[in-house]
């Protein structure tokens, strides 16, 4: 078993019309044993920028603390919030810095940039970015998430339809992966509001 699969995870971000959604499962396990069923994988950097961290949970929490610290320094110096593209470059640089003993995590970054244009991206453990215009996935359920998102995604969805699409994609995918699941956590972000919802899924 790969170290990335040790805790199990499922992460997906999807783009809509001037909005985006980011969703994760809620299971924290140690291999096949479930430890917690309310684990948070998605964190807010600021009102229009979120990061989800799949992979090894301890590394994800350590990396998140470093990112919050660096973002607060940026806010103090620049007196503004970081753009999603800038934040993605920061995450990439922090990961690449540790390339000889990496953080075993695969981040998913989603945010609203200039003119409320949605931005999503993911990267590997050493910070190689993968940008997308439709959706990005990460975690142990990524293969089934690719299939579900490929089938369900359509461009320029409004916020409610986007929520429905990402939720169905997540729930159907984690049912095909025994290391992730136990419900879902979805954020839908528009220029004016952030909606957070908890999904009920199969509890096995």
PDB file of C-alpha atoms in Angstrom, residues 22 26 40 42-44 50 163 184-189 193-199:
ATOM      1  CA  UNK A  22     -14.920  21.724  -3.964  1.00  0.00           C
ATOM      2  CA  UNK A  26     -15.198  12.519   5.539  1.00  0.00           C
ATOM      3  CA  UNK A  40     -12.061  17.832   7.436  1.00  0.00           C
ATOM      4  CA  UNK A  42     -11.004  21.147   2.826  1.00  0.00           C
ATOM      5  CA  UNK A  43      -9.824  24.376   4.423  1.00  0.00           C
ATOM      6  CA  UNK A  44     -10.554  28.027   3.760  1.00  0.00           C
ATOM      7  CA  UNK A  50     -10.095  26.999  -0.670  1.00  0.00           C
ATOM      8  CA  UNK A 163     -23.690  21.356  -6.227  1.00  0.00           C
ATOM      9  CA  UNK A 184     -19.244  14.134   1.939  1.00  0.00           C
ATOM     10  CA  UNK A 185     -18.360  17.755   2.593  1.00  0.00           C
ATOM     11  CA  UNK A 186     -19.182  20.250  -0.164  1.00  0.00           C
ATOM     12  CA  UNK A 187     -18.416  23.965  -0.536  1.00  0.00           C
ATOM     13  CA  UNK A 188     -20.053  25.950  -3.345  1.00  0.00           C
ATOM     14  CA  UNK A 189     -18.480  29.387  -3.738  1.00  0.00           C
ATOM     15  CA  UNK A 193     -21.586  33.727  -0.803  1.00  0.00           C
ATOM     16  CA  UNK A 194     -20.080  30.461   0.383  1.00  0.00           C
ATOM     17  CA  UNK A 195     -22.430  27.518   0.895  1.00  0.00           C
ATOM     18  CA  UNK A 196     -21.218  24.595   2.977  1.00  0.00           C
ATOM     19  CA  UNK A 197     -23.169  21.342   2.997  1.00  0.00           C
ATOM     20  CA  UNK A 198     -22.655  17.922   4.592  1.00  0.00           C
ATOM     21  CA  UNK A 199     -23.735  14.902   2.528  1.00  0.00           C
TER      22      UNK A 199
END
